[in-house]
């Protein structure tokens, strides 16, 4: 299917959405929030803030939540992808950002792409990887599928889904046993090495081969190459983070960098490649339940006091609900109203049937989007927004922490209005008269409150074609990588040592058995973008619909031919789609995207098991069976 842009506000009347004036729609939106908060208190409200929209929009979104409503219940799709990376990195280094710049993969010796289909999903970053390879870097790909990325690798480690910790542990053990760990760095800059060393001891190459499916020789080669390299970059994405133990997975990779000293230097670092164009920025702006703008901890009374005096309202001294918890709180009747900006959870959440049920329990749902998504179709009020990437002014922040300007080039269609304008109009109706004379004024308010952005004036951002954070003053130019402090000779400048983590292997929650013998992993293709809202209309000539990808051996075993319609069933749901035979898969593995909502609701199959630290769901591991469709008659 293809979506048309939203051009008018809509309100629900007698069960159906009808066109409305802005005045009526804004009033309805505000009235529902007012009524619910008066009845249940501010924590009955939840906002999802748009990771595709600007930093300025996200700043205003979290301010709306904290100041107009008075709760910390604000989050975004960061929860479905890199929240575990942020949690893991900030636990070790105090900052949740990737440590390196894109340029550094061109100037490194070893690149490890771990659980990342970057060739399809991060093509700009992958251009830098290719340049690095051309300059002589060795590349390793760790992925259950032999992806486009893996095809460029010197060595592909095709592991079983959910066995990343055993693999990382075996790599670590091999490095230690070969005496290739960086003792000086470990001694000076880390803590907990002895316990870590002991914890990986059982993971010999042969034990790991049995559990992960990766040949011992390949594990050994990765270990030796990574440890011996002068410089090495470890990059990961959702193959690591969309698991029930995702933060542990992230910590397992960080352990490898601490073991070898591959962090805090030019060319050596850790890069979680972020998903949506501005999901890094959304979190930086405080559109997450535990941080104020500038990634500043809400539990710190001094930080809260600064924001309270700037905003003129007390801030709750506790974390709000993340996206996963918001949905649970809807089921409990604790969250009764939701302001959803540029997110489509009906289709993107794990176990979508449960998600739909929870959203339908809300008293008042406001959706602000550029298309009439499946989620918007459930709303009481639909507000048509401008598309941030070309119809609004502001800034975006990419995975290397680089803030860049975006400029309005087109007028939004029909009556669609800027995201910030819409939020301010609702705020005004709720008693907060904010005047922002354009995005720059919002940005300057943020700069005054966030030390890591203070030096980034719009003028400097334009002159320098973007600036990486941290940028504390207008004359500062920091190195392109983080945590150089770990290498300081003077111990007082080195700061807190980076801790190793002791971790245990925990296989996927959805167990394989005779009834559900195949492992479904979900993800992306080059020609499909997330829930399809922004790409279905255009992608259809490229790929007409969802397919169930299987390796040739499994297809033969099940007696299936390419194009044949099959039923795929998990413990939660069942859909049908044609088979696509892909030799990139390993036996026992099934692959699908979540891109074609009406035809195939993939997320009715996935499991809602979530990582307790970050709240991210195990999208990457469901147990399923695939059956021939028996034709009626
Ligand atoms: N074309 C395109 N590009 C996109 C998007 C899109 O929809 N389409 N979406 C954007 C967004 S929001 C995001 S977050 C990124 C995501 O970018 P990626 O994370 O690269 O994409 P995915 O395909 O979800 O998953 C990555 C890989 O994880 C592997 N994998 C599955 N299970 C495991 C496992 O247990 N261990 C390991 N090591 N690997 C595993 C899969 O086989 C897959 O190749 O892409 C962004 N870019
Ligand atoms: N099975 C499975 N499910 C997954 C994943 C997976 O790998 N497997 N990955 C997860 C991941 S990583 C992610 S990020 C999520 C994505 O989940 P969502 O964020 O829910 O999905 P998108 O399709 O990216 O939705 C983006 C929405 O933003 C709207 N939008 C775009 N620009 C603007 C703007 O400027 N303003 C406003 N107001 N709206 C705008 C679009 O119209 C669209 O409706 O899906 C998750 N779900
Ligand atoms: Mo994502």
XYZ file of C-alpha atoms and ligand atoms in Angstrom:
728
model
C 0.000 0.000 0.000
C 1.058 3.620 -0.236
C 0.228 6.427 2.136
C -0.834 9.972 1.264
C 0.516 12.859 3.287
C -1.763 14.146 6.039
C -2.989 17.591 5.037
C -5.719 18.356 7.601
C -6.248 17.750 11.302
C -8.679 14.933 12.086
C -10.839 14.284 15.149
C -12.819 11.209 16.100
C -16.584 11.578 16.150
C -18.994 8.698 16.627
C -16.130 6.276 16.203
C -14.758 7.650 12.943
C -12.061 10.197 12.106
C -13.351 13.316 10.327
C -11.662 16.472 9.096
C -11.475 19.343 11.605
C -10.104 22.867 11.856
C -6.803 23.413 13.669
C -8.676 25.272 16.388
C -11.020 22.362 17.051
C -8.282 19.709 16.898
C -5.860 21.575 19.173
C -8.628 22.263 21.658
C -9.656 18.575 21.643
C -6.028 17.485 22.109
C -5.477 19.888 25.018
C -8.808 19.148 26.652
C -8.132 15.402 26.755
C -4.721 15.921 28.367
C -6.193 18.412 30.867
C -9.047 16.096 31.823
C -6.860 13.030 32.314
C -4.186 14.834 34.314
C -6.843 16.463 36.529
C -8.376 13.071 37.195
C -5.306 10.823 37.539
C -2.300 13.117 38.058
C 0.578 13.871 35.642
C 1.956 10.304 35.459
C -1.117 9.203 33.497
C 0.454 11.001 30.519
C 3.097 9.548 28.181
C 4.843 11.063 25.174
C 6.672 9.363 22.348
C 8.917 11.920 20.722
C 9.953 11.696 17.069
C 13.466 10.394 16.343
C 13.123 11.595 12.737
C 12.387 15.150 13.719
C 14.877 17.818 14.808
C 16.788 18.260 18.056
C 14.757 21.403 18.609
C 11.485 19.460 18.282
C 12.730 16.846 20.748
C 13.844 19.523 23.200
C 10.382 21.094 23.106
C 8.723 17.650 23.313
C 10.494 16.674 26.523
C 9.942 20.170 27.937
C 6.224 19.830 27.183
C 6.183 16.532 29.085
C 8.157 17.834 32.083
C 6.870 21.384 32.328
C 3.354 21.475 30.886
C 2.323 18.052 32.198
C 4.834 17.479 35.018
C 5.993 13.909 34.392
C 9.174 12.248 33.059
C 7.211 9.780 30.907
C 8.879 10.616 27.603
C 10.676 8.221 25.276
C 11.106 7.269 21.623
C 12.008 4.388 19.320
C 15.523 4.540 20.804
C 14.005 1.969 23.167
C 13.529 -0.492 20.325
C 17.081 -0.221 19.062
C 20.071 1.333 20.822
C 18.916 1.942 24.398
C 21.135 -1.034 25.422
C 24.149 0.587 23.734
C 23.526 3.809 25.626
C 23.043 1.903 28.895
C 26.175 -0.208 28.392
C 28.460 2.600 27.255
C 27.332 5.009 29.953
C 27.782 2.359 32.669
C 31.399 1.857 31.575
C 32.486 5.297 30.373
C 29.919 7.701 31.846
C 28.692 8.698 28.382
C 26.266 6.839 26.126
C 27.653 8.057 22.797
C 29.691 6.068 20.286
C 33.340 6.784 20.947
C 34.672 7.318 17.414
C 34.214 9.388 14.282
C 33.338 7.997 10.854
C 36.693 9.105 9.450
C 38.456 6.763 11.876
C 37.193 3.574 10.189
C 39.141 4.771 7.160
C 42.275 5.071 9.270
C 42.182 1.806 11.173
C 43.664 -1.658 10.779
C 40.796 -3.923 11.795
C 37.055 -3.285 11.478
C 34.632 -5.649 13.217
C 30.992 -5.326 12.105
C 29.114 -7.228 14.825
C 25.403 -7.887 14.252
C 25.231 -5.070 11.742
C 23.855 -5.086 8.212
C 25.506 -1.725 7.557
C 25.830 -2.208 3.845
C 22.037 -2.052 3.655
C 21.096 -0.151 6.772
C 23.966 2.350 7.121
C 25.173 2.884 3.560
C 26.882 6.209 4.306
C 28.903 4.737 7.138
C 29.617 1.700 4.980
C 31.240 3.944 2.374
C 33.795 4.838 5.045
C 34.230 1.131 5.822
C 34.907 0.436 2.148
C 37.496 3.199 2.045
C 39.122 1.667 5.124
C 39.203 -1.731 3.412
C 40.710 -0.173 0.303
C 43.433 1.333 2.468
C 44.235 -2.117 3.840
C 42.010 -2.656 6.890
C 40.861 -6.225 7.556
C 37.118 -6.561 8.065
C 35.243 -9.172 10.096
C 31.463 -9.670 10.044
C 29.674 -11.453 12.892
C 26.124 -12.237 11.796
C 23.900 -15.338 11.535
C 23.314 -14.376 7.897
C 25.953 -13.873 5.229
C 24.744 -10.321 4.646
C 25.906 -7.794 2.069
C 28.240 -6.544 4.771
C 29.604 -10.053 5.311
C 30.263 -10.401 1.592
C 32.845 -7.623 1.908
C 34.465 -9.180 4.969
C 37.797 -10.986 5.045
C 36.104 -13.404 7.403
C 32.435 -14.029 8.161
C 31.589 -15.560 11.537
C 28.123 -17.049 11.047
C 26.914 -17.565 14.601
C 23.676 -18.952 16.012
C 21.205 -16.238 16.980
C 21.666 -15.147 20.589
C 25.166 -16.585 21.134
C 27.134 -13.342 21.077
C 28.264 -13.525 24.699
C 29.786 -17.016 24.295
C 31.549 -15.815 21.140
C 32.874 -12.641 22.772
C 33.956 -14.626 25.821
C 35.860 -17.115 23.677
C 37.551 -14.244 21.825
C 38.529 -12.729 25.179
C 39.823 -16.014 26.568
C 41.885 -16.652 23.461
C 43.399 -13.153 23.650
C 44.330 -13.689 27.286
C 45.737 -17.181 26.762
C 47.820 -15.993 23.813
C 49.162 -13.180 25.990
C 47.809 -10.563 23.582
C 45.883 -8.476 26.105
C 47.123 -4.971 26.842
C 48.372 -5.338 30.387
C 49.521 -1.759 30.788
C 46.142 -0.371 29.714
C 44.216 -2.857 31.839
C 46.295 -1.951 34.860
C 45.970 1.800 34.439
C 42.542 2.389 33.005
C 40.227 -0.484 33.956
C 38.866 -2.361 36.954
C 37.641 -5.906 37.570
C 40.050 -7.704 35.215
C 40.770 -10.697 37.461
C 37.080 -11.562 37.946
C 36.478 -11.099 34.242
C 39.411 -13.337 33.341
C 38.059 -16.056 35.588
C 34.556 -15.732 34.149
C 35.663 -16.351 30.547
C 37.885 -19.301 31.440
C 35.240 -21.987 30.636
C 34.780 -20.581 27.117
C 37.442 -22.510 25.258
C 37.435 -22.354 21.468
C 35.855 -25.794 21.226
C 33.096 -25.107 23.772
C 32.341 -21.863 21.964
C 32.310 -23.616 18.592
C 29.634 -25.965 19.868
C 27.439 -23.211 21.275
C 27.881 -20.544 18.609
C 28.306 -22.681 15.509
C 31.407 -20.680 14.520
C 34.494 -22.796 13.734
C 37.191 -22.542 16.405
C 39.772 -21.416 13.849
C 37.590 -18.444 12.866
C 37.147 -17.382 16.491
C 40.900 -17.635 16.970
C 41.560 -15.545 13.899
C 39.212 -12.777 15.017
C 40.817 -12.777 18.480
C 44.377 -12.582 17.193
C 43.644 -10.038 14.492
C 41.705 -7.704 16.802
C 44.236 -7.938 19.626
C 47.348 -7.573 17.475
C 46.012 -4.601 15.504
C 47.552 -1.242 16.169
C 44.130 0.324 15.754
C 40.755 -1.433 15.708
C 37.129 -0.361 15.425
C 34.322 -2.449 16.880
C 30.942 -1.504 15.388
C 27.622 -3.059 16.288
C 23.915 -2.588 15.748
C 20.695 -4.490 16.348
C 22.067 -8.012 16.115
C 23.521 -7.140 19.524
C 20.824 -4.891 20.960
C 17.466 -6.470 20.090
C 17.745 -9.253 22.661
C 16.371 -9.887 26.133
C 19.928 -9.566 27.514
C 20.997 -6.770 25.197
C 22.894 -4.588 27.648
C 24.949 -7.650 28.604
C 25.679 -8.221 24.919
C 26.911 -4.641 24.643
C 29.050 -5.047 27.749
C 30.557 -8.229 26.259
C 31.818 -6.198 23.286
C 33.031 -3.331 25.470
C 35.020 -5.918 27.471
C 36.974 -6.734 24.308
C 37.970 -3.100 23.826
C 39.101 -2.802 27.443
C 41.106 -5.995 27.145
C 43.048 -4.693 24.156
C 43.052 -0.949 24.797
C 41.103 -0.347 21.595
C 39.268 2.694 22.905
C 40.080 6.320 23.582
C 42.623 6.697 20.784
C 42.387 7.881 17.196
C 41.365 4.921 15.022
C 40.414 2.670 17.949
C 36.932 2.718 19.388
C 33.375 1.511 19.777
C 30.615 2.507 17.375
C 26.969 1.577 17.857
C 25.538 2.854 14.567
C 22.290 4.580 15.484
C 19.120 3.846 13.560
C 16.840 6.755 12.812
C 18.321 9.950 11.420
C 18.019 11.762 14.737
C 17.653 9.090 17.399
C 21.010 10.096 18.871
C 19.839 13.706 19.048
C 16.457 12.831 20.548
C 18.173 11.157 23.499
C 20.733 13.964 23.792
C 17.846 16.442 24.000
C 16.335 14.631 26.985
C 13.480 12.889 25.165
C 14.191 9.854 27.369
C 12.759 9.158 30.816
C 15.988 9.335 32.836
C 17.947 12.244 31.384
C 17.525 15.969 31.033
C 18.912 17.738 27.930
C 22.653 17.162 27.510
C 22.320 13.573 28.833
C 22.231 14.990 32.378
C 20.943 12.657 35.069
C 17.523 13.546 36.458
C 18.465 12.091 39.847
C 21.185 14.742 40.361
C 19.646 17.497 42.523
C 22.087 20.170 41.307
C 21.227 19.474 37.671
C 17.505 19.452 38.407
C 17.804 22.783 40.184
C 19.336 24.419 37.092
C 16.474 23.250 34.905
C 13.857 24.126 37.491
C 15.093 27.673 37.670
C 15.250 27.962 33.866
C 11.834 26.393 33.324
C 10.035 27.645 36.419
C 8.550 24.311 37.433
C 9.704 21.493 39.749
C 10.988 18.389 37.998
C 10.047 15.004 39.411
C 13.106 13.513 41.137
C 12.599 10.072 39.619
C 12.834 8.357 36.270
C 9.736 8.208 34.113
C 8.440 5.193 32.187
C 10.318 4.036 29.111
C 8.362 2.944 26.030
C 8.097 -0.653 27.229
C 6.948 0.418 30.688
C 4.480 2.909 29.190
C 2.764 0.072 27.357
C 2.665 -2.023 30.521
C 1.244 0.961 32.435
C -1.501 1.291 29.801
C -2.485 -2.300 30.480
C -2.643 -1.472 34.204
C -4.777 1.617 33.549
C -2.051 3.882 34.960
C -1.222 5.604 31.700
C -4.508 6.819 30.256
C -3.442 9.425 27.714
C -0.660 9.498 25.177
C 0.853 12.110 22.832
C 2.532 10.132 20.061
C 4.739 12.139 17.722
C 6.186 10.414 14.651
C 6.132 6.841 15.931
C 4.147 3.873 14.715
C 4.137 1.398 17.621
C 1.107 -0.531 16.354
C 3.448 -1.973 13.809
C 6.893 -1.570 15.299
C 6.375 -3.000 18.793
C 7.128 -6.634 19.539
C 3.934 -8.689 19.943
C 1.875 -6.080 18.102
C -1.452 -7.666 18.994
C -0.725 -6.943 22.679
C 0.331 -3.394 21.786
C -2.901 -2.688 19.911
C -4.906 -3.939 22.859
C -3.056 -1.616 25.213
C -3.363 1.469 23.018
C -7.074 0.823 22.647
C -7.436 1.009 26.449
C -6.340 4.683 26.455
C -8.911 7.339 27.234
C -7.256 9.875 24.938
C -4.698 9.313 22.160
C -3.204 12.157 20.131
C -1.029 11.245 17.127
C 1.084 13.826 15.319
C 2.547 12.445 12.115
C 3.094 13.178 8.464
C 1.069 10.138 7.329
C -2.104 8.426 8.549
C -0.286 5.432 10.043
C -1.936 2.364 11.539
C -1.337 3.988 14.929
C -2.885 7.278 13.798
C -5.955 5.372 12.683
C -6.530 4.517 16.369
C -6.233 8.126 17.587
C -8.840 10.525 18.957
C -6.997 13.456 17.400
C -4.594 13.370 14.438
C -2.345 16.393 13.905
C -0.621 16.777 10.503
C 3.063 17.719 10.874
C 5.705 19.002 8.508
C 8.476 16.578 7.539
C 11.526 17.606 9.530
C 14.118 16.662 6.957
C 12.966 19.157 4.316
C 10.064 21.239 5.656
C 11.510 22.521 8.935
C 14.584 24.304 10.289
C 16.746 22.823 12.980
C 19.535 20.357 13.649
C 20.076 16.594 13.596
C 22.779 14.591 15.434
C 24.262 11.500 13.790
C 25.982 8.409 15.221
C 29.387 10.075 15.440
C 27.778 12.731 17.695
C 27.961 15.324 14.919
C 25.290 18.019 15.083
C 24.376 19.382 11.656
C 21.920 21.993 10.435
C 18.869 21.100 8.355
C 16.978 23.807 6.538
C 13.443 24.280 5.383
C 13.393 23.843 1.607
C 9.707 23.113 0.978
C 6.360 24.218 2.373
C 4.447 21.400 4.094
C 1.382 20.225 2.150
C -2.124 21.524 2.880
C -2.554 22.669 6.433
C 0.314 20.576 7.869
C 2.313 22.589 10.420
C 5.688 22.479 12.075
C 5.983 19.973 14.982
C 7.176 22.719 17.356
C 4.342 25.076 16.427
C 1.787 22.342 17.146
C 3.251 21.511 20.574
C 3.433 25.179 21.540
C -0.229 25.669 20.562
C -1.259 22.801 22.842
C 1.020 24.100 25.609
C -0.627 27.524 25.342
C -4.051 25.977 25.803
C -2.716 24.305 28.933
C -1.480 27.566 30.392
C 2.126 27.772 29.121
C 2.649 30.607 26.737
C 5.968 29.826 25.057
C 7.216 32.116 22.343
C 9.850 30.654 20.081
C 10.797 32.833 17.220
C 12.091 29.924 15.133
C 14.243 26.871 15.794
C 17.387 28.872 16.577
C 15.790 30.332 19.679
C 14.977 26.829 20.941
C 18.555 25.793 20.216
C 19.993 28.720 22.145
C 17.839 27.817 25.153
C 19.254 24.276 24.966
C 22.841 25.538 24.577
C 22.524 27.475 27.804
C 21.425 24.331 29.669
C 23.559 21.606 28.055
C 27.333 21.994 28.545
C 28.110 19.538 25.764
C 26.289 21.748 23.233
C 27.142 25.204 24.571
C 29.737 26.059 21.919
C 27.549 25.090 18.961
C 25.990 28.283 17.640
C 24.000 27.960 14.413
C 26.688 30.096 12.789
C 29.501 27.764 13.858
C 27.490 24.687 12.853
C 27.124 26.168 9.379
C 30.736 27.357 9.105
C 32.239 24.046 10.234
C 29.627 21.849 8.482
C 28.640 20.275 11.782
C 30.362 19.849 15.139
C 30.702 16.737 17.313
C 29.772 16.897 20.968
C 31.188 17.603 23.484
C 31.623 21.243 22.519
C 31.654 23.193 25.762
C 32.634 26.635 24.462
C 32.621 28.654 21.279
C 36.347 28.298 20.820
C 36.601 24.611 21.730
C 37.553 21.980 19.203
C 37.663 18.577 20.895
C 39.267 15.437 19.415
C 36.926 13.398 17.164
C 36.967 10.470 19.619
C 35.926 10.196 23.286
C 37.666 8.991 26.455
C 41.259 9.996 25.633
C 41.470 10.491 29.396
C 41.936 6.730 29.812
C 45.414 7.121 28.276
C 46.568 10.048 30.445
C 49.845 9.500 32.307
C 48.663 11.594 35.223
C 46.264 9.380 37.244
C 44.311 12.396 38.464
C 43.333 13.173 34.859
C 42.395 9.597 34.041
C 39.107 9.661 35.899
C 37.093 6.632 36.965
C 38.543 3.326 35.697
C 36.413 1.562 33.078
C 34.925 -1.608 34.614
C 34.983 -5.032 32.988
C 31.655 -6.851 33.257
C 31.197 -10.434 34.393
C 28.387 -11.850 32.255
C 26.578 -15.094 31.713
C 25.181 -16.613 28.570
C 21.380 -16.488 28.427
C 19.842 -18.071 25.305
C 16.785 -16.533 23.590
C 13.614 -16.634 25.689
C 11.397 -18.096 22.964
C 12.675 -21.679 23.006
C 12.839 -23.909 19.964
C 10.938 -27.194 20.227
C 9.217 -29.686 17.949
C 6.251 -27.410 17.429
C 8.328 -24.251 16.804
C 11.618 -25.586 15.458
C 12.904 -22.594 13.440
C 14.561 -19.383 14.587
C 12.949 -16.246 13.121
C 15.146 -13.169 13.105
C 13.719 -9.897 11.815
C 15.474 -6.883 10.339
C 15.893 -4.744 7.283
C 16.444 -4.828 3.569
C 17.963 -2.009 1.568
C 14.643 -1.220 -0.099
C 12.424 -1.260 2.989
C 12.360 1.413 5.676
C 11.084 0.365 9.099
C 7.274 0.168 9.256
C 6.967 1.152 5.602
C 5.103 4.384 6.196
C 7.851 6.414 4.560
C 8.792 3.862 1.897
C 5.932 1.534 1.000
C 4.628 3.669 -1.772
C 8.035 3.872 -3.351
C 9.441 0.469 -2.455
C 6.659 -1.515 -4.042
C 8.144 -1.483 -7.539
C 11.367 -2.846 -6.031
C 9.882 -5.549 -3.848
C 6.161 -6.076 -3.955
C 5.622 -7.448 -0.505
C 6.958 -9.356 2.455
C 8.700 -12.670 1.947
C 9.769 -15.425 4.297
C 13.447 -16.036 3.676
C 14.831 -19.543 4.142
C 18.083 -21.217 3.138
C 17.959 -23.685 0.214
C 18.435 -26.717 2.520
C 15.430 -25.833 4.708
C 13.271 -25.039 1.693
C 14.086 -28.427 0.221
C 13.507 -30.228 3.506
C 10.088 -28.578 3.840
C 9.305 -29.227 0.181
C 8.957 -25.519 -0.624
C 9.717 -23.719 -3.837
C 10.455 -20.036 -4.251
C 7.337 -17.865 -4.443
C 5.146 -20.485 -2.809
C 2.826 -19.056 -0.134
C 3.491 -20.443 3.364
C 2.062 -20.017 6.824
C 4.479 -18.897 9.516
C 3.345 -19.297 13.109
C 4.808 -18.358 16.490
C 3.431 -18.776 20.007
C 1.703 -15.377 19.573
C 0.466 -15.052 16.027
C 0.373 -16.385 12.500
C 0.793 -14.787 9.051
C 1.180 -15.936 5.475
C 3.751 -14.812 2.899
C 5.640 -16.213 -0.090
C 8.958 -18.036 0.340
C 12.177 -16.456 -0.830
C 15.198 -18.728 -0.995
C 18.353 -17.037 0.192
C 21.668 -18.868 0.468
C 22.876 -16.109 2.829
C 20.887 -17.822 5.593
C 22.061 -20.779 7.646
C 19.915 -23.869 8.248
C 17.251 -23.361 10.909
C 17.051 -19.617 10.336
C 14.130 -17.601 8.926
C 14.305 -13.895 8.082
C 11.549 -11.270 7.592
C 11.216 -7.476 7.783
C 8.379 -5.609 9.527
C 7.739 -3.342 6.564
C 4.424 -4.439 5.028
C 1.705 -3.738 7.599
C -1.492 -4.609 5.876
C -0.343 -7.690 4.096
C 1.896 -9.239 6.775
C 2.076 -8.096 10.393
C 5.486 -9.567 11.254
C 5.393 -8.206 14.781
C 2.385 -10.345 15.591
C 5.008 -13.131 15.637
C 7.756 -11.508 17.726
C 8.107 -11.869 21.481
C 7.850 -9.119 24.053
C 10.669 -10.500 26.240
C 12.656 -7.391 27.143
C 16.083 -6.526 28.465
C 15.492 -5.512 32.088
C 18.155 -2.781 31.996
C 17.171 -0.992 28.793
C 13.613 -2.147 28.053
C 14.509 -3.303 24.534
C 12.593 -6.284 23.143
C 13.963 -9.492 21.654
C 12.951 -8.688 18.057
C 15.852 -10.793 16.830
C 14.767 -14.182 18.191
C 11.318 -15.743 17.902
C 10.565 -19.453 17.620
C 8.374 -20.304 14.612
C 7.231 -23.033 12.301
C 6.783 -22.695 8.554
C 4.126 -24.765 6.802
C 2.924 -25.338 3.294
C -0.471 -23.756 2.764
C -3.001 -26.424 1.971
C -5.290 -24.960 -0.675
C -9.004 -25.207 -0.017
C -10.890 -27.506 -2.364
N 17.359 0.346 4.340
C 17.103 0.608 5.622
N 18.022 1.228 6.399
C 17.758 1.452 7.706
C 16.499 1.129 8.294
C 15.548 0.478 7.452
O 14.440 0.110 7.885
N 15.880 0.247 6.145
N 16.246 1.377 9.616
C 17.159 2.210 10.406
C 17.060 1.839 11.824
S 15.783 2.462 12.745
C 17.979 1.048 12.441
S 17.886 0.798 14.133
C 19.130 0.489 11.709
C 19.323 -1.009 11.984
O 20.406 -1.488 11.289
P 20.908 -2.991 11.470
O 21.024 -3.290 12.899
O 22.127 -3.184 10.661
O 19.713 -3.830 10.804
P 18.934 -5.193 11.129
O 18.664 -5.795 9.807
O 17.781 -4.947 11.991
O 19.900 -6.152 11.987
C 21.280 -6.289 11.793
C 21.747 -7.711 11.683
O 21.606 -8.421 12.908
C 21.707 -9.771 12.561
N 21.390 -10.613 13.723
C 20.198 -11.159 14.066
N 20.320 -11.851 15.214
C 21.617 -11.756 15.605
C 22.359 -12.263 16.721
O 21.847 -12.943 17.607
N 23.676 -11.931 16.782
C 24.297 -11.189 15.840
N 25.603 -10.930 15.966
N 23.623 -10.704 14.773
C 22.297 -10.974 14.668
C 20.758 -9.872 11.386
O 21.018 -11.023 10.602
C 21.021 -8.562 10.659
O 21.860 -8.742 9.537
O 18.971 0.666 10.311
C 18.604 1.995 9.942
N 18.708 2.047 8.488
N 10.250 -7.057 14.093
C 10.981 -5.962 14.274
N 10.391 -4.837 14.759
C 11.148 -3.735 14.951
C 12.538 -3.723 14.659
C 13.129 -4.930 14.146
O 14.332 -4.999 13.851
N 12.310 -6.021 13.977
N 13.265 -2.586 14.846
C 12.792 -1.581 15.776
C 13.472 -0.290 15.520
S 15.164 -0.304 15.540
C 12.839 0.868 15.319
S 13.712 2.330 15.243
C 11.389 0.885 15.272
C 10.849 1.912 14.322
O 9.523 2.076 14.670
P 8.713 3.416 14.390
O 9.524 4.586 14.780
O 7.411 3.219 15.054
O 8.542 3.249 12.810
P 8.839 4.192 11.580
O 8.332 3.510 10.371
O 10.278 4.548 11.551
O 7.904 5.385 11.940
C 8.307 6.667 11.767
C 7.092 7.572 11.811
O 7.541 8.925 11.903
C 6.788 9.723 10.986
N 7.584 10.921 10.685
C 8.646 11.021 9.849
N 9.140 12.281 9.873
C 8.376 12.999 10.745
C 8.403 14.360 11.210
O 9.249 15.156 10.826
N 7.461 14.723 12.126
C 6.514 13.842 12.578
N 5.640 14.276 13.488
N 6.468 12.549 12.141
C 7.386 12.133 11.246
C 6.554 8.775 9.823
O 5.477 9.195 9.038
C 6.287 7.443 10.543
O 4.931 7.280 10.864
O 10.892 -0.406 14.913
C 11.270 -1.406 15.798
N 10.551 -2.613 15.463
Mo 15.998 1.830 14.969
